[in-house]
Structures are given as C-alpha cells and as structure tokens.
PDB file of C-alpha atoms in Angstrom:
ATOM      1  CA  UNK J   1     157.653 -35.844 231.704  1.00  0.00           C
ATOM      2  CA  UNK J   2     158.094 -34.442 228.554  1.00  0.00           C
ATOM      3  CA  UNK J   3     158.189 -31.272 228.483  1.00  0.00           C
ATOM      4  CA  UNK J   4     158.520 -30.256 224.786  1.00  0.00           C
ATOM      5  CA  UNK J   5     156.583 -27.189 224.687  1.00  0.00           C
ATOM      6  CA  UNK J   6     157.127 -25.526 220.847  1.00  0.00           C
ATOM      7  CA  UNK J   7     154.681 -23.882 219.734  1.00  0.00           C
ATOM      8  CA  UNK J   8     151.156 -25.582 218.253  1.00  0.00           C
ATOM      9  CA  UNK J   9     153.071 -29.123 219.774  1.00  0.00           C
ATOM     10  CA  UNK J  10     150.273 -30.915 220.407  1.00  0.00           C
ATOM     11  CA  UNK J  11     148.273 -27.014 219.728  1.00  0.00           C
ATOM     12  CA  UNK J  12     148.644 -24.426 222.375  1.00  0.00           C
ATOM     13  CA  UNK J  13     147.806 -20.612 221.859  1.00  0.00           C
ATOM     14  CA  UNK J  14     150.684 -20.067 225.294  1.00  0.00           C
ATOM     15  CA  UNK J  15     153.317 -18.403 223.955  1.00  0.00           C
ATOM     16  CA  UNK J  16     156.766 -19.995 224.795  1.00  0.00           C
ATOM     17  CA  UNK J  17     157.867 -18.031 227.875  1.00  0.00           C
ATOM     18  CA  UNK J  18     154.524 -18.464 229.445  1.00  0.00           C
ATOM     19  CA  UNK J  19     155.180 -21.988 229.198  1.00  0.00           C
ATOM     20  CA  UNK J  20     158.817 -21.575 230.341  1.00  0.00           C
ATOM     21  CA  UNK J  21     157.440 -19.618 233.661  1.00  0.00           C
ATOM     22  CA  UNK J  22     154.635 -22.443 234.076  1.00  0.00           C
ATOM     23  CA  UNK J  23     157.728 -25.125 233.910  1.00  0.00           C
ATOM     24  CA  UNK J  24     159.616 -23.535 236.360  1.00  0.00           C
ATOM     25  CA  UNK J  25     156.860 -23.090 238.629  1.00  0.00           C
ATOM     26  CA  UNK J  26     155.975 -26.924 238.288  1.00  0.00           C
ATOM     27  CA  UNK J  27     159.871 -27.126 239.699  1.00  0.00           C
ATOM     28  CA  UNK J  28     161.279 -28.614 236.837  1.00  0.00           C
ATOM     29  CA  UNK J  29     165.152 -27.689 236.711  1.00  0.00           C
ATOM     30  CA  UNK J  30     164.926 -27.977 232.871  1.00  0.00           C
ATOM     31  CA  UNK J  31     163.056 -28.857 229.668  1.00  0.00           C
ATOM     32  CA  UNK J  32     164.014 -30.916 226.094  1.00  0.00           C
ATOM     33  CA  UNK J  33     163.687 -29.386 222.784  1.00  0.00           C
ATOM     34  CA  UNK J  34     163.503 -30.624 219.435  1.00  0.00           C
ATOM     35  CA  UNK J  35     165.954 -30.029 216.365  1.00  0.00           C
ATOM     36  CA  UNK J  36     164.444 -27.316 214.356  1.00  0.00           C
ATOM     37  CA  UNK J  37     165.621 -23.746 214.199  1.00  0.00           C
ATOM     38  CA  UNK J  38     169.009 -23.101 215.720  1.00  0.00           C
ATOM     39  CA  UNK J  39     168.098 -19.468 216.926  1.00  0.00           C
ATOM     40  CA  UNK J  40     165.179 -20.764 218.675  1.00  0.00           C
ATOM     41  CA  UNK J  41     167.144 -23.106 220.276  1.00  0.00           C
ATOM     42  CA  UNK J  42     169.483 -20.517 221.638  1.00  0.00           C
ATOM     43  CA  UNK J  43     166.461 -18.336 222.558  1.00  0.00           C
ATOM     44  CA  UNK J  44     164.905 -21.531 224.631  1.00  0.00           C
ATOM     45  CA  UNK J  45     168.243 -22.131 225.992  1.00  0.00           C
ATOM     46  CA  UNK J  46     168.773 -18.484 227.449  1.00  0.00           C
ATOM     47  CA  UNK J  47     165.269 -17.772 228.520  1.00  0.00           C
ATOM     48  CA  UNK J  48     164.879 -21.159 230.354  1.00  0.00           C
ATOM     49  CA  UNK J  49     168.751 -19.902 231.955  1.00  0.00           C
ATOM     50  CA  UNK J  50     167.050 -16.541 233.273  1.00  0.00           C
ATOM     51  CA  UNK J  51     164.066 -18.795 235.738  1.00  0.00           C
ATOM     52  CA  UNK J  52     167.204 -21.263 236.751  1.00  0.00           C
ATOM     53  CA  UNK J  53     166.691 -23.886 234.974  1.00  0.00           C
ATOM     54  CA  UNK J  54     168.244 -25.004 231.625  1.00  0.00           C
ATOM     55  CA  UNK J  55     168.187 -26.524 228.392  1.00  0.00           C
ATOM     56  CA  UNK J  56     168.912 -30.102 229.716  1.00  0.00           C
ATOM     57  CA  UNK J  57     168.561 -31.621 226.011  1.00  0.00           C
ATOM     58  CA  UNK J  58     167.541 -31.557 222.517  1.00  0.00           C
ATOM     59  CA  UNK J  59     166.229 -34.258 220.143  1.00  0.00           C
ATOM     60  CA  UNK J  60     167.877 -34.429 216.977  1.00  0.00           C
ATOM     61  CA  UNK J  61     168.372 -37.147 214.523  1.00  0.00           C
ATOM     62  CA  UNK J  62     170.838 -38.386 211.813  1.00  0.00           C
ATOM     63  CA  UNK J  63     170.423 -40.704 208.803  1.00  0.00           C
ATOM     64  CA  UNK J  64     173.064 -43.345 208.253  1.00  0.00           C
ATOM     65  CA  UNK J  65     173.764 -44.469 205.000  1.00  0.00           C
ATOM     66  CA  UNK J  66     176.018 -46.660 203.458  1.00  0.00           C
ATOM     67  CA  UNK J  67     178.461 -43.725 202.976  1.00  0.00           C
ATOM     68  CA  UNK J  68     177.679 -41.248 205.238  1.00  0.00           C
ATOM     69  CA  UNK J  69     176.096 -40.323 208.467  1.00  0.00           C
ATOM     70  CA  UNK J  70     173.839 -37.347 207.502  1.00  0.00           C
ATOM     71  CA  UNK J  71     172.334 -34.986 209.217  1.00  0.00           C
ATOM     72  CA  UNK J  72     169.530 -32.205 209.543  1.00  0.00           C
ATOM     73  CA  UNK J  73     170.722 -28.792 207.443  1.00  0.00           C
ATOM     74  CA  UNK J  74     170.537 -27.087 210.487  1.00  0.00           C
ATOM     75  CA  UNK J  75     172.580 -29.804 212.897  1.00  0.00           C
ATOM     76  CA  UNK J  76     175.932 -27.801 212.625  1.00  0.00           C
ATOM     77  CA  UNK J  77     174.369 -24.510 213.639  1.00  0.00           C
ATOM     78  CA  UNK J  78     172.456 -25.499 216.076  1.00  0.00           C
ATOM     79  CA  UNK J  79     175.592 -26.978 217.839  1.00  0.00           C
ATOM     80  CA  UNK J  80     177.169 -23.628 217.637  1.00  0.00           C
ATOM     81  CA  UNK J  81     173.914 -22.140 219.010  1.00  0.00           C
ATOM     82  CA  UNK J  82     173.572 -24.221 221.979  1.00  0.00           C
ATOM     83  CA  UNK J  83     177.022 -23.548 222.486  1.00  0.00           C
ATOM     84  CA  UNK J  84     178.261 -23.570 226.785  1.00  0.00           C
ATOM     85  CA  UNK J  85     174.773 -23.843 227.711  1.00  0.00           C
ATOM     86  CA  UNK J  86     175.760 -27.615 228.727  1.00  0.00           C
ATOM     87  CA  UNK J  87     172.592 -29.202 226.741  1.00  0.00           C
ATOM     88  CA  UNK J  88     172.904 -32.630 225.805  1.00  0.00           C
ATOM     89  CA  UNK J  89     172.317 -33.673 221.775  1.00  0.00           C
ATOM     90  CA  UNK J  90     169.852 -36.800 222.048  1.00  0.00           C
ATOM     91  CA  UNK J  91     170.551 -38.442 218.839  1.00  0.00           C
ATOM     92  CA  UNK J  92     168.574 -40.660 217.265  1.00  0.00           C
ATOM     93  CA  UNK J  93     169.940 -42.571 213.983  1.00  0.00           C
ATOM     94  CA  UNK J  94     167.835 -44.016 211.239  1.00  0.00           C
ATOM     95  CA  UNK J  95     169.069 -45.972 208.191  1.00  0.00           C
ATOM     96  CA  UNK J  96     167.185 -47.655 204.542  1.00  0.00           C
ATOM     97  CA  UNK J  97     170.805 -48.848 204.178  1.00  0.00           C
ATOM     98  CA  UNK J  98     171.225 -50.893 207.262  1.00  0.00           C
ATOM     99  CA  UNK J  99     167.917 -52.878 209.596  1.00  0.00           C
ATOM    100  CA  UNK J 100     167.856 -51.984 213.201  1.00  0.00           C
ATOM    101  CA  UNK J 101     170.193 -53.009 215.682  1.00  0.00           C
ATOM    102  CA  UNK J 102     172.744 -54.663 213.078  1.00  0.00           C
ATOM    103  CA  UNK J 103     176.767 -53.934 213.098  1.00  0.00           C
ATOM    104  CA  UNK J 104     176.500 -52.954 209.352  1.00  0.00           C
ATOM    105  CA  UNK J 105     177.312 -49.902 209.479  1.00  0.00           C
ATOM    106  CA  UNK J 106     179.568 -49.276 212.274  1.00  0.00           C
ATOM    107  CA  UNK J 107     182.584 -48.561 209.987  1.00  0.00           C
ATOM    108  CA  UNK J 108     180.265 -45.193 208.985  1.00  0.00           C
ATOM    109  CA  UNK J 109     178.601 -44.474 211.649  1.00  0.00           C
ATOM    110  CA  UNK J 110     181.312 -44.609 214.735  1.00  0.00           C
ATOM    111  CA  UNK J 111     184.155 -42.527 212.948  1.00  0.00           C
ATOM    112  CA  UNK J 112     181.771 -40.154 212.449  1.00  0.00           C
ATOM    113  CA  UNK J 113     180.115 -40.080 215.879  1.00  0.00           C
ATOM    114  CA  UNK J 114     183.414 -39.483 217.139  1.00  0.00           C
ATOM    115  CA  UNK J 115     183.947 -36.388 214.730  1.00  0.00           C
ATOM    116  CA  UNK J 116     180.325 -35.356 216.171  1.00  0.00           C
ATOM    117  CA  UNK J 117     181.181 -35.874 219.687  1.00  0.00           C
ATOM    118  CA  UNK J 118     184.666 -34.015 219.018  1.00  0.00           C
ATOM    119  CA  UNK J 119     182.501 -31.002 217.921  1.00  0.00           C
ATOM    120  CA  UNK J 120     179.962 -31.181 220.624  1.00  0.00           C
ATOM    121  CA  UNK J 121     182.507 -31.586 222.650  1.00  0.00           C
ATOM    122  CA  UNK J 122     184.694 -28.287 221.577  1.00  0.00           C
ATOM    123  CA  UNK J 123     181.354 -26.272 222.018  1.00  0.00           C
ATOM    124  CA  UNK J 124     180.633 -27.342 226.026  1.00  0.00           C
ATOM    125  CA  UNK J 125     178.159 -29.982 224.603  1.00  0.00           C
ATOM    126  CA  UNK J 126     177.409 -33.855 225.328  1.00  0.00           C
ATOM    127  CA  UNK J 127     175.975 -36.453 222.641  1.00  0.00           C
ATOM    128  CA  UNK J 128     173.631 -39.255 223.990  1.00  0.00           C
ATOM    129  CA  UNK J 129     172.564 -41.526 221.632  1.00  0.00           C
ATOM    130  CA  UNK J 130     168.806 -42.215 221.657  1.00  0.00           C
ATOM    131  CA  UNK J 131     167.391 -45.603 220.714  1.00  0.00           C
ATOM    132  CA  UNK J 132     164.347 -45.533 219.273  1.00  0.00           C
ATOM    133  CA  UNK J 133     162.073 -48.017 217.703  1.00  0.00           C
ATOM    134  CA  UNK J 134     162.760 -49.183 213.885  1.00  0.00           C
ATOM    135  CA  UNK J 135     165.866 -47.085 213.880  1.00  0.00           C
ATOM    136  CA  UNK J 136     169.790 -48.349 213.180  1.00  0.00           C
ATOM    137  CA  UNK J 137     170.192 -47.663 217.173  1.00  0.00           C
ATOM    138  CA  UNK J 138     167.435 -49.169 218.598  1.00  0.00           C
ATOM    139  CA  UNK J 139     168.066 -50.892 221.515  1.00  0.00           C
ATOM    140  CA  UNK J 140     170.427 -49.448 224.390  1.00  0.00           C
ATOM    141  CA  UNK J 141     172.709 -52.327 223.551  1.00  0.00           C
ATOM    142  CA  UNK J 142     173.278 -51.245 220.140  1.00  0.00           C
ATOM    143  CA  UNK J 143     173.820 -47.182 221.106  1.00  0.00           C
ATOM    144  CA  UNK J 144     177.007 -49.209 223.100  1.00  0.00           C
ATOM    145  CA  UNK J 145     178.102 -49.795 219.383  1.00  0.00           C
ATOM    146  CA  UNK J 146     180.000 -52.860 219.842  1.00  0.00           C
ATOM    147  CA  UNK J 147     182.195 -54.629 217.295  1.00  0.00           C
ATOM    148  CA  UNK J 148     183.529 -58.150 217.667  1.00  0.00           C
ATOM    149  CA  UNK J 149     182.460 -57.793 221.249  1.00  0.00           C
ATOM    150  CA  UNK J 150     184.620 -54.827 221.534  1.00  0.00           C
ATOM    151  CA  UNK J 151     183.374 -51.255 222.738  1.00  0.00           C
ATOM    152  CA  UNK J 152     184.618 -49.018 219.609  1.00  0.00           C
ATOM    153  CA  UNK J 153     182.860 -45.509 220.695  1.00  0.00           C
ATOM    154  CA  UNK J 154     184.676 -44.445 224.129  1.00  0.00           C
ATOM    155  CA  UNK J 155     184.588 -40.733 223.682  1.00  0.00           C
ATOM    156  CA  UNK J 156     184.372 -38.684 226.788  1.00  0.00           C
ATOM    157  CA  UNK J 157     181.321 -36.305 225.323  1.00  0.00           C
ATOM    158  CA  UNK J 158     179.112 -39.691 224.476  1.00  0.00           C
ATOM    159  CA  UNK J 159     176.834 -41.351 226.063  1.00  0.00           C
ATOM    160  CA  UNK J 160     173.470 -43.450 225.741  1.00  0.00           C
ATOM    161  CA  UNK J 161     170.061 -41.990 226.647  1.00  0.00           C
ATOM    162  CA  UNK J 162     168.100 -44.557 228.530  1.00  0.00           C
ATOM    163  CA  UNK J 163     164.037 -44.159 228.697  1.00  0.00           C
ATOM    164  CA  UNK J 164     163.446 -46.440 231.377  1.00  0.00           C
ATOM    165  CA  UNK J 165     159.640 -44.782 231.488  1.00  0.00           C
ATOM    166  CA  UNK J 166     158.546 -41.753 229.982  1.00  0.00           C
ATOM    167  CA  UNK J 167     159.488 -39.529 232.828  1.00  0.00           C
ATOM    168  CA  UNK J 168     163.073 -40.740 233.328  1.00  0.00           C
ATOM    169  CA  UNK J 169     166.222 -40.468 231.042  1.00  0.00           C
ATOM    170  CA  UNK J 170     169.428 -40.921 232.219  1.00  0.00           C
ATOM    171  CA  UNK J 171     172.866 -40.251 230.531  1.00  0.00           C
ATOM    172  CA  UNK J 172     175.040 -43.537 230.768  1.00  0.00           C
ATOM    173  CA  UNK J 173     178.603 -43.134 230.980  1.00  0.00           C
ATOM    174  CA  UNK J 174     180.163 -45.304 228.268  1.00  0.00           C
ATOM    175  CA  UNK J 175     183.115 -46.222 230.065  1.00  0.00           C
ATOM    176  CA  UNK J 176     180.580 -47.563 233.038  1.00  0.00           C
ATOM    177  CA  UNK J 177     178.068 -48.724 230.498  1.00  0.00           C
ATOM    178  CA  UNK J 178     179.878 -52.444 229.890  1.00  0.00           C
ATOM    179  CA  UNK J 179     178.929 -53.127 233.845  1.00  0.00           C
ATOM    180  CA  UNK J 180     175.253 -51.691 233.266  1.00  0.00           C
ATOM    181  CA  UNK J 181     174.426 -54.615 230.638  1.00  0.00           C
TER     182      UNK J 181
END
C-alpha cells in the first residue's frame, strides 16, 4: 500500500500526524515519503519514530545527462536530514540524453551512484534504485547496471527496489541480485 500521505496528496483536510496515528493503528510498521522539503522529511521521520514505526523510504529522483547525474536542489539536505533514521533513498533516474534501459550512460551514472551511495552511506542511509517506466532505469535488470555482462555497481548501501505489486517492495541485495535474474 502506498502510504504517501503529504498533505492535499490526492486532497485531504487530515493534518499529517492524524494520518501518522491512523497508519499506525492500521499496523503498518512504516510509511514512504516523497522528495520535497528536507525539514519535513525529518519531521515525518521523527514523528512516525514516536508511534514505532519509521520512515522506511523516500522517493526521490535524479536526471542523468550526458555529463552529469543531477539531482533535486534539495537531494543533499535531505540526506543530511534523514540522517540515522535508517530510511532508504528510492531513486528513480530519468535521462533526454540517453532512452530507457540502454548502457549509454553508465560511465556517468555508476561513478556517481557510488559517490551517492558513499554519502548515504556515511549518514546511516541505503540507496535502492527504482525502475520506473520511460526512465534510464527502467527495468530491474537495468537498476543491476551491467556492463559487458559485468556487475559494475557493488556498493554495500545499494540496492534495487522491486514493485512486484503495488503493495510489495523489496530491497535486493546486489551482491545476491545476479542469482535473482
């Protein structure tokens, strides 16, 4: 289930820790959130903390281009704001430069994963990328990253998120992941 709940997402007039105390009474063990304001995030992350149950993930996404591998203005901060709450960044990357599920730009995007995953990783955070449809990573295969039939993205603090249906996601282990396909 998804339980995004920011405010006026679809439109709701519950203020957020109303929500949070409905969640936990449902007997979820934790919600997602979407990138957006990095003191929110924190807020969501330490309210959901005080009824047990934590931030389990949050949705961001990054733009690959032929240079770069860019992200939101926020992205940095919100890193630092999630910071040993243990939430896992659910990336999603997108690219004009390069069509979905090609190698193109694997020379960009994996050295800078790793620098991502290095910083997630220094804060007591996880990266999972997120396949989504139309994007540069948009089959679970590709989120493997594989050059030459070689796995080139091994860092402990990444994985693959897998939507198997909408009310199941699982974080692959990408030194496990080569028996999984």
């Amino acid at each position: 289930m998804d339980t995004c709940t920011k405010p006026n997402y679809p439109r709701s007039e519950t203020s957020l820790e109303t929500q949070l105390d409905q969640i936990q009474q449902a007997g979820y063990a934790g919600l997602t959130w979407t990138e957006g304001d990095p003191q929110e995030a924190r807020h969501i992350a330490e309210s959901a903390e005080k009824r047990g149950m934590r931030l389990a993930a949050i949705y961001c996404g990054a733009t690959l281009t032929k240079s770069n591998l860019v992200f939101q203005p926020a992205f940095y901060e919100t890193i630092k704001s999630l910071s040993k709450h243990g939430t896992i960044i659910w990336l999603h990357i997108s690219s004009a430069d390069f069509p979905p599920s090609s190698r193109g730009g694997d020379a960009v995007a994996v050295p800078a994963l790793r620098e991502i995953a290095g910083i997630a990783a220094s804060n007591g955070l996880r990266v999972a990328l997120y396949p989504h449809m139309r994007d540069y990573t948009e089959r679970l295969q590709d989120a493997l990253l594989q050059r030459q039939d070689e796995l080139v993205l091994r860092p402990r603090h990444v994985g693959m998120a897998e939507r198997e249906h909408l009310d199941l996601v699982e974080l692959v282990d990408p030194e496990h992941a080569a028996g999984v396909l």
